[in-house]
Amino acid sequence: MNVKDLKVVNKSVVKIDSMSLALGKPSYVADFKPADTLYVKMLWSPHAHARIVSIDISAAEKMPGVKAVLYHGNVPRVAHCTAGQGYPEPSPYDTFMFDTKVRYVGDRVAAVAAETLEQAEAALKAIKVEYEVLKPVLSIDEAFAEGAPIIHDEPDATIPIPVPYEPLKNLVAHISMEVGSLDKGLAEADFQFDRTYETQYAQHTPIEAYVAQAYLDPRGRIVIVTSTQVPFHCRRIVAQCLQIPVQQIRVIKPRIGGGFGSKQEVLLEDVVAMLTLRTKRPVFWEFTREENFRTGRTRHPIRIRLRMGVKKDGRITAFGMEATSNTGAYGGHGLTVIGCCGSKVLPLYRADNIAFLGKVAYTNMPVSGAYRGFGATQAFFAAESLMDEMAEAIGMDPVEFRKLNHIRSGEGSPVFEALGEGKKGVPMTIGSCALADCIAIGAKEIDWSRRTPWRSKTGRYRRGLGMCCLMQGSSVPEVDMGAASIKMNEDGSFNLLIGATDLGTGSDTVLGQIAAEAIGTTIDKMIVYSSDTDFTPFDVGAYASSTTYLSGEAARKAGAKVKLQILNTAAEMLHLPVSELDTAEGWAFSQDGQHKLSFSEISLYSLYQKNQYQIMDTASHITHKSPPPFSAHYVEIEVDTWTGAVQVLNYVAAVDCGTAINPKLAEGQTEGGVLNGISYALTEEYLFNAKGKMINANLTDYHIFSMRDKPPIKAILVPSYEETGPYGAKSVSEICINGAMPAIANAIHNATGARLYTTPFTPEKVWRAIQAL
Amino acid sequence: MKNTRHLSFSVNGEAKEFLVAPDEKLLDLLRREGLTGTKHGCGTGSCGSCTVIMDGKTVYSCILYAFQAEGRAIETIEGVGDFDNPHPLQTALVEEGAVQCGFCIPGIVLSAKALLAEIPQPTDAELKVYMDGNLCRCTGYEKIEVALHKVIAAGSCGGAK
Amino acid sequence: MKLNEFIIPEDLKSAQSALEKLGEKGFAVAGGTSLHFLGIVEKTAVDISHLGLSGIQKQGGAYLIGATTSLGDLMKFKDQGWVLDQVALHTSTQQIRNISTLGGNIVRVFPWNDFPVALLALDATLYIEGVAEKAYSSDDYFNGQPIRLFQPGQLLTRVEVPVLKPGQGFGYHKEVRLHAGFSLMTAAAVITVKSGRIDGIRVAASAGIALPARLTLVEAALGGQAADAASLQQAVANGTAALAWKGKEGMSDEYAAHLGRVVLMDVLSAALLQAQGE
Ligand SMILES: Cc1cc2nc3c(=O)[nH]c(=O)nc-3n(C[C@H](O)[C@H](O)[C@H](O)COP(=O)(O)OP(=O)(O)OC[C@H]3O[C@@H](n4cnc5c(N)ncnc54)[C@H](O)[C@@H]3O)c2cc1C
């Protein structure tokens, strides 16, 4: 396939929903609030760890405007997992709609639905709860300490697949692999390293907080309109929690105001659905920003110990990673995130001896979940920091050292097969890989040749250059599934119905482009409708960098099938063999140029004239590979060595995402991910009091960058062609968030000689590291 | 509602009367009036998705009491453009791919519009200062900046009211 | 924030009498942007934003600033001896600057408030008007929570800030994680240089210390000294030893003390440089 021949794909067509959003048209969950809706407020646990000894809702129930109060005494007790993933989930069923125990500050205690928000708030104050406060577990070390309080002591916490799960030890997951011998590899090395890195709590902070509403349709089915990345998993999990059939539930995802992984969870929908069933009224629930921080999902803090060995000539002899994560009070994404620390990072560099050990701890802290980058973010900080240290030890330029060792097309890694999601992985050979180009192009753009050793630098303000290399995946092979249906209309337009979930990324546009290309029409003829469990086919949802690669291929296949039907009808109309016909830009034509029919003529014929049928088809897709996108990131910074403050001056991200279906959107993904990565590296962190309560739960004290704070960011798309993806595409949106932390760490070292092992790189940490030199 | 009072101010050029509670915020008033283009993002004046223009200057409607708008002129995104006739800022943001989830975009449009009305040819530094109250988590602001520079260069909003 | 009632008075006099009548039950709202932090409940708001108390005028050797002048207007105002634009430029975001007022920033003071520090360094005069007008020096005004000086019905009406003269320099720094953040360390200084010596010095700090205050020991150590970096260094080292620095946002007190000294050196150096006409 020559990318140059493509008509719709690889073009920066305008994102199809963008004008309506720029005009402020009603689009998001809260814009569709029914007039007679009830409002939900939740009573949250003020304690990190406590047992509810008694709870009295009787006064609250009698408060003005109150229509229902839910608590553990009046809802079904169903152990489930809030994380939306494949089924059965590779995660513990450790959550209940309401429980008799609270496990973090911000855990659910009781919910009120009332006529107004004020009435619901007032009713919360009337709920009397007596707690037996338990000793909280506030760190990984405390979780695994001898005699630690047990966070999940309930007997009904189980895991639905056969993997290690030991709640009585606060152990959520435990995975390991070894290829060759780490000890042997270390022994063979000229230089050995043993380093430990530690990352912080951070949050996605989409500008739209979690929000959901539910109402009963005229036939009594529950309709849930929600800001979710996983509408189909949401439907399944709500059915499970309410103990009703999936048939009774319709989930609609309208436009959503960002997700980044946070909305891959069912945190509100079970409650609004239950309250709608109880009250027969529409029910609306929106998190405040504070609730979003305290109760919403976060990025796992992870402690990563690396043991690596390198020869003087630059060969890596041993690559050992021991990763221990803090999943907080519930373990939804514990196993999968820790697995990705290994599976998305270890394969990047060749090594004969590789070992991985992953452990996940329960604590009484905010719950970690899926977050763009998904474990690779934390592990790349560690690995790419150590790559620079190793390069320095052997006296090699960090770029040259990476060029020598990185994986290439045609190579595999034993890690792909060893690490899957709750089961073995899928063996894979790398197809497309333009990492070498990314490294070269990025180096040129930042002008890497200017880089001088840190020892040569003097003065208060010192500049430094840093870089790193990255890979990710595209879908979870042989687990994820996406589907698409396409239906033709009289005017030659098409309804593209997809389960895939556009969370602002532009996937509706991208999938529309792919389908249009496959059919042979233009993007303006595509009516894209996604994420409605009543009307669109199934899709696992927006996660694991799967939508473009996986759901895109489903859209391409469905388009190809519809094209065939169009050609068949055209052949019938023109009395020509199908083999002589083709489509382009909304026309079917004979290859000799003698005959042509508009899609509208064909559709009118098929619907009204003869042998009538609906031109329509559907296709599903699963993947057998998870082809990694690759990227090289470069950054220039300036350190104020007196205060330790780090300023990013310039950032370059060169990325190989295969064929960019929509280059501007792919750049936009990269630029956005990079800036999120920069603030994760420098300014974002949860601050806690001694009792485990987050104390900076607002958007002034939790620091994300504004336009005034941002450095220039240059995203460069470096083409490759992935044979297994739609028109050569791979994923793009997760990989970009992983680079800033290691690249900046390396740049700080290049500027000052200081090496940081804990994040974020606050001025005080940088200053102390400089003092310690 | 107790102590409700009448207020009058204009919204998108139209004189209006509202019945409000003393502590109702302008954002809640606008949204219950169906003007849902103004978003609720943080409730503390920190994210900018609730931005509206009051007498030519941007304010956070999530922390502004409705009574503070008495006698003033309020402009919301609904007053800025439509499909047939989008504002040059909206066109540029759409064309440059600056709209991802879109939740911040109405606020971005209004902040930029107020800036260009006040300073038709802002320097880059002025642009950043006037846009510093609108957070976007999707785009990294690159494409937004490109779009705004495009509009500034074209002079299509210079002195626009 | 629960408000019982609001009043939109026609003029200053009716605002004052409304507030006087309400007593404890009423309070003035200028921009209203800090009510969120004040936790005011069950009170009546009296809107003082359109009583004609806004605007900046240069009169003789001073700028007269109306108490309800927005921070945005302070930022846009430009003149030779005017420095408050530098302070406003670093306060919060444009939406906040557009509506929040100088008065609101300095009547109830938090450690992170930006203007008290600058006004202390500038030796401003603050005017509170009840039945009659009363003037306070910035030293008296900020010597404790300013709100203590206000009787019901009294409002801050204007602030007088001297025009900076040749031979004088101003330095200001607000340390933040990101532009819109609250201050972690604020310092401001005004230095007057005469014949190579420091003839006048006022320096104030906040955020890293409990409340905005002048650093009199630093001032004492600098007065009459040679106008050079060495004097500044020595004064900062000696004059800050007794201060109780507090770290914010996870920073240690030890680091706060270090940061405080760096920031002080920076503002003093900037002020000196300007005073020396550079
Ligand atoms: C998101 C956000 C960020 C902020 N960032 C900063 C920051 O970086 N730095 C900073 O300093 N502040 C900051 N603030 C706080 C606040 O906006 C400022 O302090 C602002 O200057 C307050 O002015 P205002 O007119 O809004 O005051 P208001 O809220 O209207 O009033 C504040 C108090 O002063 C009283 N008052 C006001 N004017 C008078 C008067 N003339 N006479 C008597 N009493 C009066 C009021 O009764 C009230 O008690 C921030 C606020 C928000 C919401």
PDB file of C-alpha atoms in Angstrom, chain C residues 24-242:
ATOM      1  CA  GLU C  24     -21.730  41.850  61.939  1.00  0.00           C
ATOM      2  CA  LYS C  25     -24.371  40.576  59.557  1.00  0.00           C
ATOM      3  CA  GLY C  26     -23.031  42.435  56.546  1.00  0.00           C
ATOM      4  CA  PHE C  27     -19.859  42.605  54.563  1.00  0.00           C
ATOM      5  CA  ALA C  28     -18.530  44.429  51.547  1.00  0.00           C
ATOM      6  CA  VAL C  29     -18.021  42.651  48.263  1.00  0.00           C
ATOM      7  CA  ALA C  30     -15.612  44.208  45.802  1.00  0.00           C
ATOM      8  CA  GLY C  31     -14.551  41.555  43.271  1.00  0.00           C
ATOM      9  CA  GLY C  32     -15.853  38.773  45.476  1.00  0.00           C
ATOM     10  CA  THR C  33     -13.011  36.490  44.462  1.00  0.00           C
ATOM     11  CA  SER C  34     -11.774  35.789  47.954  1.00  0.00           C
ATOM     12  CA  LEU C  35     -15.101  34.941  49.552  1.00  0.00           C
ATOM     13  CA  HIS C  36     -14.377  31.318  48.822  1.00  0.00           C
ATOM     14  CA  PHE C  37     -11.392  31.462  51.189  1.00  0.00           C
ATOM     15  CA  LEU C  38     -13.124  33.487  53.865  1.00  0.00           C
ATOM     16  CA  GLY C  39     -15.879  31.014  54.641  1.00  0.00           C
ATOM     17  CA  ILE C  40     -18.456  33.770  55.099  1.00  0.00           C
ATOM     18  CA  VAL C  41     -21.885  32.351  55.857  1.00  0.00           C
ATOM     19  CA  GLU C  42     -25.341  33.713  56.446  1.00  0.00           C
ATOM     20  CA  LYS C  43     -24.410  37.287  55.755  1.00  0.00           C
ATOM     21  CA  THR C  44     -25.638  40.081  53.550  1.00  0.00           C
ATOM     22  CA  ALA C  45     -23.355  41.164  50.755  1.00  0.00           C
ATOM     23  CA  VAL C  46     -23.053  44.833  49.930  1.00  0.00           C
ATOM     24  CA  ASP C  47     -21.653  45.330  46.447  1.00  0.00           C
ATOM     25  CA  ILE C  48     -19.110  48.149  46.529  1.00  0.00           C
ATOM     26  CA  SER C  49     -17.756  47.628  43.027  1.00  0.00           C
ATOM     27  CA  HIS C  50     -19.541  50.527  41.342  1.00  0.00           C
ATOM     28  CA  LEU C  51     -19.299  53.327  43.850  1.00  0.00           C
ATOM     29  CA  GLY C  52     -16.750  55.377  41.961  1.00  0.00           C
ATOM     30  CA  LEU C  53     -13.825  54.085  44.013  1.00  0.00           C
ATOM     31  CA  SER C  54     -11.869  52.854  40.994  1.00  0.00           C
ATOM     32  CA  GLY C  55      -9.066  54.481  39.072  1.00  0.00           C
ATOM     33  CA  ILE C  56      -5.444  55.592  39.276  1.00  0.00           C
ATOM     34  CA  GLN C  57      -4.372  59.226  39.418  1.00  0.00           C
ATOM     35  CA  LYS C  58      -0.944  60.761  39.671  1.00  0.00           C
ATOM     36  CA  GLN C  59      -0.909  63.678  42.084  1.00  0.00           C
ATOM     37  CA  GLY C  60       2.330  65.291  43.008  1.00  0.00           C
ATOM     38  CA  GLY C  61       4.707  62.644  44.200  1.00  0.00           C
ATOM     39  CA  ALA C  62       2.125  59.916  44.561  1.00  0.00           C
ATOM     40  CA  TYR C  63      -0.337  57.713  42.771  1.00  0.00           C
ATOM     41  CA  LEU C  64      -3.825  57.693  44.243  1.00  0.00           C
ATOM     42  CA  ILE C  65      -5.401  54.348  43.646  1.00  0.00           C
ATOM     43  CA  GLY C  66      -9.093  53.804  44.271  1.00  0.00           C
ATOM     44  CA  ALA C  67      -9.693  50.791  46.510  1.00  0.00           C
ATOM     45  CA  THR C  68     -11.871  49.003  43.978  1.00  0.00           C
ATOM     46  CA  THR C  69      -9.392  49.412  41.125  1.00  0.00           C
ATOM     47  CA  SER C  70      -9.003  46.002  39.544  1.00  0.00           C
ATOM     48  CA  LEU C  71      -5.657  44.249  39.514  1.00  0.00           C
ATOM     49  CA  GLY C  72      -6.013  44.147  35.742  1.00  0.00           C
ATOM     50  CA  ASP C  73      -6.035  47.928  35.660  1.00  0.00           C
ATOM     51  CA  LEU C  74      -3.004  48.045  37.930  1.00  0.00           C
ATOM     52  CA  MET C  75      -1.271  45.726  35.477  1.00  0.00           C
ATOM     53  CA  LYS C  76      -2.112  47.857  32.454  1.00  0.00           C
ATOM     54  CA  PHE C  77      -1.198  51.207  33.983  1.00  0.00           C
ATOM     55  CA  LYS C  78       2.273  52.311  32.894  1.00  0.00           C
ATOM     56  CA  ASP C  79       4.340  55.219  34.176  1.00  0.00           C
ATOM     57  CA  GLN C  80       7.959  55.989  35.056  1.00  0.00           C
ATOM     58  CA  GLY C  81       7.696  55.655  38.792  1.00  0.00           C
ATOM     59  CA  TRP C  82       4.942  53.022  38.785  1.00  0.00           C
ATOM     60  CA  VAL C  83       5.783  49.480  39.845  1.00  0.00           C
ATOM     61  CA  LEU C  84       2.545  47.846  40.926  1.00  0.00           C
ATOM     62  CA  ASP C  85       2.072  46.527  37.375  1.00  0.00           C
ATOM     63  CA  GLN C  86       4.866  44.074  38.175  1.00  0.00           C
ATOM     64  CA  VAL C  87       2.955  42.805  41.172  1.00  0.00           C
ATOM     65  CA  ALA C  88      -0.378  42.530  39.359  1.00  0.00           C
ATOM     66  CA  LEU C  89       1.247  40.732  36.445  1.00  0.00           C
ATOM     67  CA  HIS C  90       2.024  37.857  38.787  1.00  0.00           C
ATOM     68  CA  THR C  91      -1.269  37.674  40.616  1.00  0.00           C
ATOM     69  CA  SER C  92      -3.427  34.720  39.625  1.00  0.00           C
ATOM     70  CA  THR C  93      -5.004  34.729  36.164  1.00  0.00           C
ATOM     71  CA  GLN C  94      -6.534  37.283  33.837  1.00  0.00           C
ATOM     72  CA  GLN C  95     -10.082  36.401  34.859  1.00  0.00           C
ATOM     73  CA  ILE C  96      -9.203  37.018  38.500  1.00  0.00           C
ATOM     74  CA  ARG C  97      -7.195  40.153  37.740  1.00  0.00           C
ATOM     75  CA  ASN C  98     -10.112  41.546  35.754  1.00  0.00           C
ATOM     76  CA  ILE C  99     -12.453  41.604  38.705  1.00  0.00           C
ATOM     77  CA  SER C 100     -10.501  41.362  41.917  1.00  0.00           C
ATOM     78  CA  THR C 101      -9.497  44.613  43.533  1.00  0.00           C
ATOM     79  CA  LEU C 102      -6.582  46.117  45.358  1.00  0.00           C
ATOM     80  CA  GLY C 103      -8.804  46.704  48.383  1.00  0.00           C
ATOM     81  CA  GLY C 104      -9.920  43.088  48.470  1.00  0.00           C
ATOM     82  CA  ASN C 105      -6.325  41.989  48.439  1.00  0.00           C
ATOM     83  CA  ILE C 106      -5.322  43.990  51.497  1.00  0.00           C
ATOM     84  CA  VAL C 107      -8.288  44.178  53.869  1.00  0.00           C
ATOM     85  CA  ARG C 108      -8.198  40.587  55.006  1.00  0.00           C
ATOM     86  CA  VAL C 109      -4.687  39.397  54.558  1.00  0.00           C
ATOM     87  CA  PHE C 110      -3.467  35.873  53.949  1.00  0.00           C
ATOM     88  CA  PRO C 111       0.246  35.034  53.983  1.00  0.00           C
ATOM     89  CA  TRP C 112       0.139  34.496  50.227  1.00  0.00           C
ATOM     90  CA  ASN C 113      -1.484  37.828  49.361  1.00  0.00           C
ATOM     91  CA  ASP C 114       0.646  39.676  46.849  1.00  0.00           C
ATOM     92  CA  PHE C 115       0.078  43.371  47.443  1.00  0.00           C
ATOM     93  CA  PRO C 116       0.716  43.863  51.163  1.00  0.00           C
ATOM     94  CA  VAL C 117       4.387  43.028  50.698  1.00  0.00           C
ATOM     95  CA  ALA C 118       4.804  45.542  47.898  1.00  0.00           C
ATOM     96  CA  LEU C 119       2.838  48.242  49.706  1.00  0.00           C
ATOM     97  CA  LEU C 120       4.967  47.794  52.810  1.00  0.00           C
ATOM     98  CA  ALA C 121       8.145  48.184  50.817  1.00  0.00           C
ATOM     99  CA  LEU C 122       6.731  51.195  49.007  1.00  0.00           C
ATOM    100  CA  ASP C 123       5.653  52.884  52.234  1.00  0.00           C
ATOM    101  CA  ALA C 124       2.096  53.332  51.007  1.00  0.00           C
ATOM    102  CA  THR C 125      -0.621  55.221  52.855  1.00  0.00           C
ATOM    103  CA  LEU C 126      -4.029  53.639  53.236  1.00  0.00           C
ATOM    104  CA  TYR C 127      -7.259  55.560  53.691  1.00  0.00           C
ATOM    105  CA  ILE C 128     -10.195  54.198  55.601  1.00  0.00           C
ATOM    106  CA  GLU C 129     -13.390  56.180  55.375  1.00  0.00           C
ATOM    107  CA  GLY C 130     -16.232  56.126  57.815  1.00  0.00           C
ATOM    108  CA  VAL C 131     -17.827  59.350  58.912  1.00  0.00           C
ATOM    109  CA  ALA C 132     -14.458  60.913  58.265  1.00  0.00           C
ATOM    110  CA  GLU C 133     -11.409  59.713  56.471  1.00  0.00           C
ATOM    111  CA  LYS C 134      -8.463  58.323  58.367  1.00  0.00           C
ATOM    112  CA  ALA C 135      -5.017  57.704  56.918  1.00  0.00           C
ATOM    113  CA  TYR C 136      -2.735  54.880  58.007  1.00  0.00           C
ATOM    114  CA  SER C 137       0.865  54.293  57.167  1.00  0.00           C
ATOM    115  CA  SER C 138       1.465  50.850  55.698  1.00  0.00           C
ATOM    116  CA  ASP C 139       3.406  49.990  58.863  1.00  0.00           C
ATOM    117  CA  ASP C 140       0.429  50.677  61.085  1.00  0.00           C
ATOM    118  CA  TYR C 141      -2.073  49.253  58.653  1.00  0.00           C
ATOM    119  CA  PHE C 142      -0.354  45.894  58.210  1.00  0.00           C
ATOM    120  CA  ASN C 143       0.710  45.582  61.826  1.00  0.00           C
ATOM    121  CA  GLY C 144      -1.849  42.819  62.371  1.00  0.00           C
ATOM    122  CA  GLN C 145      -4.972  41.842  60.396  1.00  0.00           C
ATOM    123  CA  PRO C 146      -6.062  45.120  58.782  1.00  0.00           C
ATOM    124  CA  ILE C 147      -9.725  44.250  59.268  1.00  0.00           C
ATOM    125  CA  ARG C 148      -9.213  45.111  62.960  1.00  0.00           C
ATOM    126  CA  LEU C 149      -9.104  48.780  61.943  1.00  0.00           C
ATOM    127  CA  PHE C 150     -12.509  48.753  60.296  1.00  0.00           C
ATOM    128  CA  GLN C 151     -15.728  49.597  62.129  1.00  0.00           C
ATOM    129  CA  PRO C 152     -18.989  48.498  60.509  1.00  0.00           C
ATOM    130  CA  GLY C 153     -19.671  50.887  57.660  1.00  0.00           C
ATOM    131  CA  GLN C 154     -16.042  51.789  57.168  1.00  0.00           C
ATOM    132  CA  LEU C 155     -14.405  51.069  53.873  1.00  0.00           C
ATOM    133  CA  LEU C 156     -10.960  51.301  52.453  1.00  0.00           C
ATOM    134  CA  THR C 157     -11.321  54.024  49.868  1.00  0.00           C
ATOM    135  CA  ARG C 158      -7.898  54.627  48.415  1.00  0.00           C
ATOM    136  CA  VAL C 159      -4.255  53.777  48.614  1.00  0.00           C
ATOM    137  CA  GLU C 160      -1.502  56.283  48.092  1.00  0.00           C
ATOM    138  CA  VAL C 161       1.758  54.991  46.694  1.00  0.00           C
ATOM    139  CA  PRO C 162       4.780  57.252  46.243  1.00  0.00           C
ATOM    140  CA  VAL C 163       6.133  57.720  42.745  1.00  0.00           C
ATOM    141  CA  LEU C 164       9.536  56.112  42.541  1.00  0.00           C
ATOM    142  CA  LYS C 165      12.177  58.782  41.992  1.00  0.00           C
ATOM    143  CA  PRO C 166      15.547  58.660  40.270  1.00  0.00           C
ATOM    144  CA  GLY C 167      18.004  57.145  42.699  1.00  0.00           C
ATOM    145  CA  GLN C 168      15.329  54.751  43.907  1.00  0.00           C
ATOM    146  CA  GLY C 169      14.872  51.177  42.857  1.00  0.00           C
ATOM    147  CA  PHE C 170      12.171  48.566  43.334  1.00  0.00           C
ATOM    148  CA  GLY C 171      12.584  44.822  43.477  1.00  0.00           C
ATOM    149  CA  TYR C 172       9.810  42.276  43.675  1.00  0.00           C
ATOM    150  CA  HIS C 173       9.647  38.529  43.497  1.00  0.00           C
ATOM    151  CA  LYS C 174       6.898  35.979  43.998  1.00  0.00           C
ATOM    152  CA  GLU C 175       8.041  32.385  44.024  1.00  0.00           C
ATOM    153  CA  VAL C 176       5.464  30.006  42.570  1.00  0.00           C
ATOM    154  CA  ARG C 177       5.372  26.524  41.127  1.00  0.00           C
ATOM    155  CA  LEU C 178       3.373  27.808  38.158  1.00  0.00           C
ATOM    156  CA  HIS C 179       2.236  31.311  37.259  1.00  0.00           C
ATOM    157  CA  ALA C 180      -1.281  31.050  38.646  1.00  0.00           C
ATOM    158  CA  GLY C 181      -0.214  29.475  41.914  1.00  0.00           C
ATOM    159  CA  PHE C 182      -0.288  31.027  45.334  1.00  0.00           C
ATOM    160  CA  SER C 183       2.977  32.442  46.520  1.00  0.00           C
ATOM    161  CA  LEU C 184       5.495  30.231  48.249  1.00  0.00           C
ATOM    162  CA  MET C 185       7.740  33.193  49.018  1.00  0.00           C
ATOM    163  CA  THR C 186       7.147  36.868  48.325  1.00  0.00           C
ATOM    164  CA  ALA C 187       9.583  39.711  48.871  1.00  0.00           C
ATOM    165  CA  ALA C 188       9.734  43.333  47.822  1.00  0.00           C
ATOM    166  CA  ALA C 189      12.269  46.071  48.406  1.00  0.00           C
ATOM    167  CA  VAL C 190      12.742  49.766  47.721  1.00  0.00           C
ATOM    168  CA  ILE C 191      16.275  51.078  47.907  1.00  0.00           C
ATOM    169  CA  THR C 192      17.415  54.703  47.704  1.00  0.00           C
ATOM    170  CA  VAL C 193      21.030  55.246  46.776  1.00  0.00           C
ATOM    171  CA  LYS C 194      22.928  58.468  47.434  1.00  0.00           C
ATOM    172  CA  SER C 195      26.609  58.946  46.671  1.00  0.00           C
ATOM    173  CA  GLY C 196      27.316  55.265  46.505  1.00  0.00           C
ATOM    174  CA  ARG C 197      25.646  54.510  49.835  1.00  0.00           C
ATOM    175  CA  ILE C 198      22.309  53.036  50.713  1.00  0.00           C
ATOM    176  CA  ASP C 199      20.403  56.040  51.913  1.00  0.00           C
ATOM    177  CA  GLY C 200      17.021  54.441  52.329  1.00  0.00           C
ATOM    178  CA  ILE C 201      15.801  50.875  52.437  1.00  0.00           C
ATOM    179  CA  ARG C 202      12.481  49.184  53.006  1.00  0.00           C
ATOM    180  CA  VAL C 203      12.173  45.474  52.520  1.00  0.00           C
ATOM    181  CA  ALA C 204       9.227  43.206  53.267  1.00  0.00           C
ATOM    182  CA  ALA C 205       8.398  39.552  52.850  1.00  0.00           C
ATOM    183  CA  SER C 206       5.538  37.141  53.199  1.00  0.00           C
ATOM    184  CA  ALA C 207       4.307  33.657  52.327  1.00  0.00           C
ATOM    185  CA  GLY C 208       7.474  32.079  53.733  1.00  0.00           C
ATOM    186  CA  ILE C 209       6.837  33.866  57.003  1.00  0.00           C
ATOM    187  CA  ALA C 210       3.589  34.076  58.909  1.00  0.00           C
ATOM    188  CA  LEU C 211       2.193  37.412  57.698  1.00  0.00           C
ATOM    189  CA  PRO C 212       3.472  40.234  55.513  1.00  0.00           C
ATOM    190  CA  ALA C 213       6.092  42.105  57.493  1.00  0.00           C
ATOM    191  CA  ARG C 214       9.022  44.415  57.080  1.00  0.00           C
ATOM    192  CA  LEU C 215      12.372  42.828  57.729  1.00  0.00           C
ATOM    193  CA  THR C 216      13.714  45.538  59.982  1.00  0.00           C
ATOM    194  CA  LEU C 217      16.915  43.718  60.852  1.00  0.00           C
ATOM    195  CA  VAL C 218      17.856  43.476  57.192  1.00  0.00           C
ATOM    196  CA  GLU C 219      17.021  47.144  56.786  1.00  0.00           C
ATOM    197  CA  ALA C 220      19.094  48.088  59.820  1.00  0.00           C
ATOM    198  CA  ALA C 221      22.039  46.113  58.536  1.00  0.00           C
ATOM    199  CA  LEU C 222      21.898  47.869  55.184  1.00  0.00           C
ATOM    200  CA  GLY C 223      21.247  51.474  56.132  1.00  0.00           C
ATOM    201  CA  GLY C 224      24.226  53.666  55.297  1.00  0.00           C
ATOM    202  CA  GLN C 225      26.252  50.776  53.875  1.00  0.00           C
ATOM    203  CA  ALA C 226      28.087  50.796  50.582  1.00  0.00           C
ATOM    204  CA  ALA C 227      25.716  50.180  47.704  1.00  0.00           C
ATOM    205  CA  ASP C 228      27.160  46.866  46.569  1.00  0.00           C
ATOM    206  CA  ALA C 229      26.456  43.178  46.499  1.00  0.00           C
ATOM    207  CA  ALA C 230      28.642  42.436  49.490  1.00  0.00           C
ATOM    208  CA  SER C 231      26.546  44.669  51.726  1.00  0.00           C
ATOM    209  CA  LEU C 232      23.376  42.995  50.547  1.00  0.00           C
ATOM    210  CA  GLN C 233      24.808  39.572  51.138  1.00  0.00           C
ATOM    211  CA  GLN C 234      25.892  40.378  54.632  1.00  0.00           C
ATOM    212  CA  ALA C 235      22.619  42.057  55.522  1.00  0.00           C
ATOM    213  CA  VAL C 236      20.580  39.106  54.305  1.00  0.00           C
ATOM    214  CA  ALA C 237      22.770  36.639  56.137  1.00  0.00           C
ATOM    215  CA  ASN C 238      22.691  38.558  59.395  1.00  0.00           C
ATOM    216  CA  GLY C 239      19.252  40.064  59.224  1.00  0.00           C
ATOM    217  CA  THR C 240      17.255  36.901  58.634  1.00  0.00           C
ATOM    218  CA  ALA C 241      18.699  34.570  61.239  1.00  0.00           C
ATOM    219  CA  ALA C 242      15.868  35.107  63.683  1.00  0.00           C
TER     220      ALA C 242
END
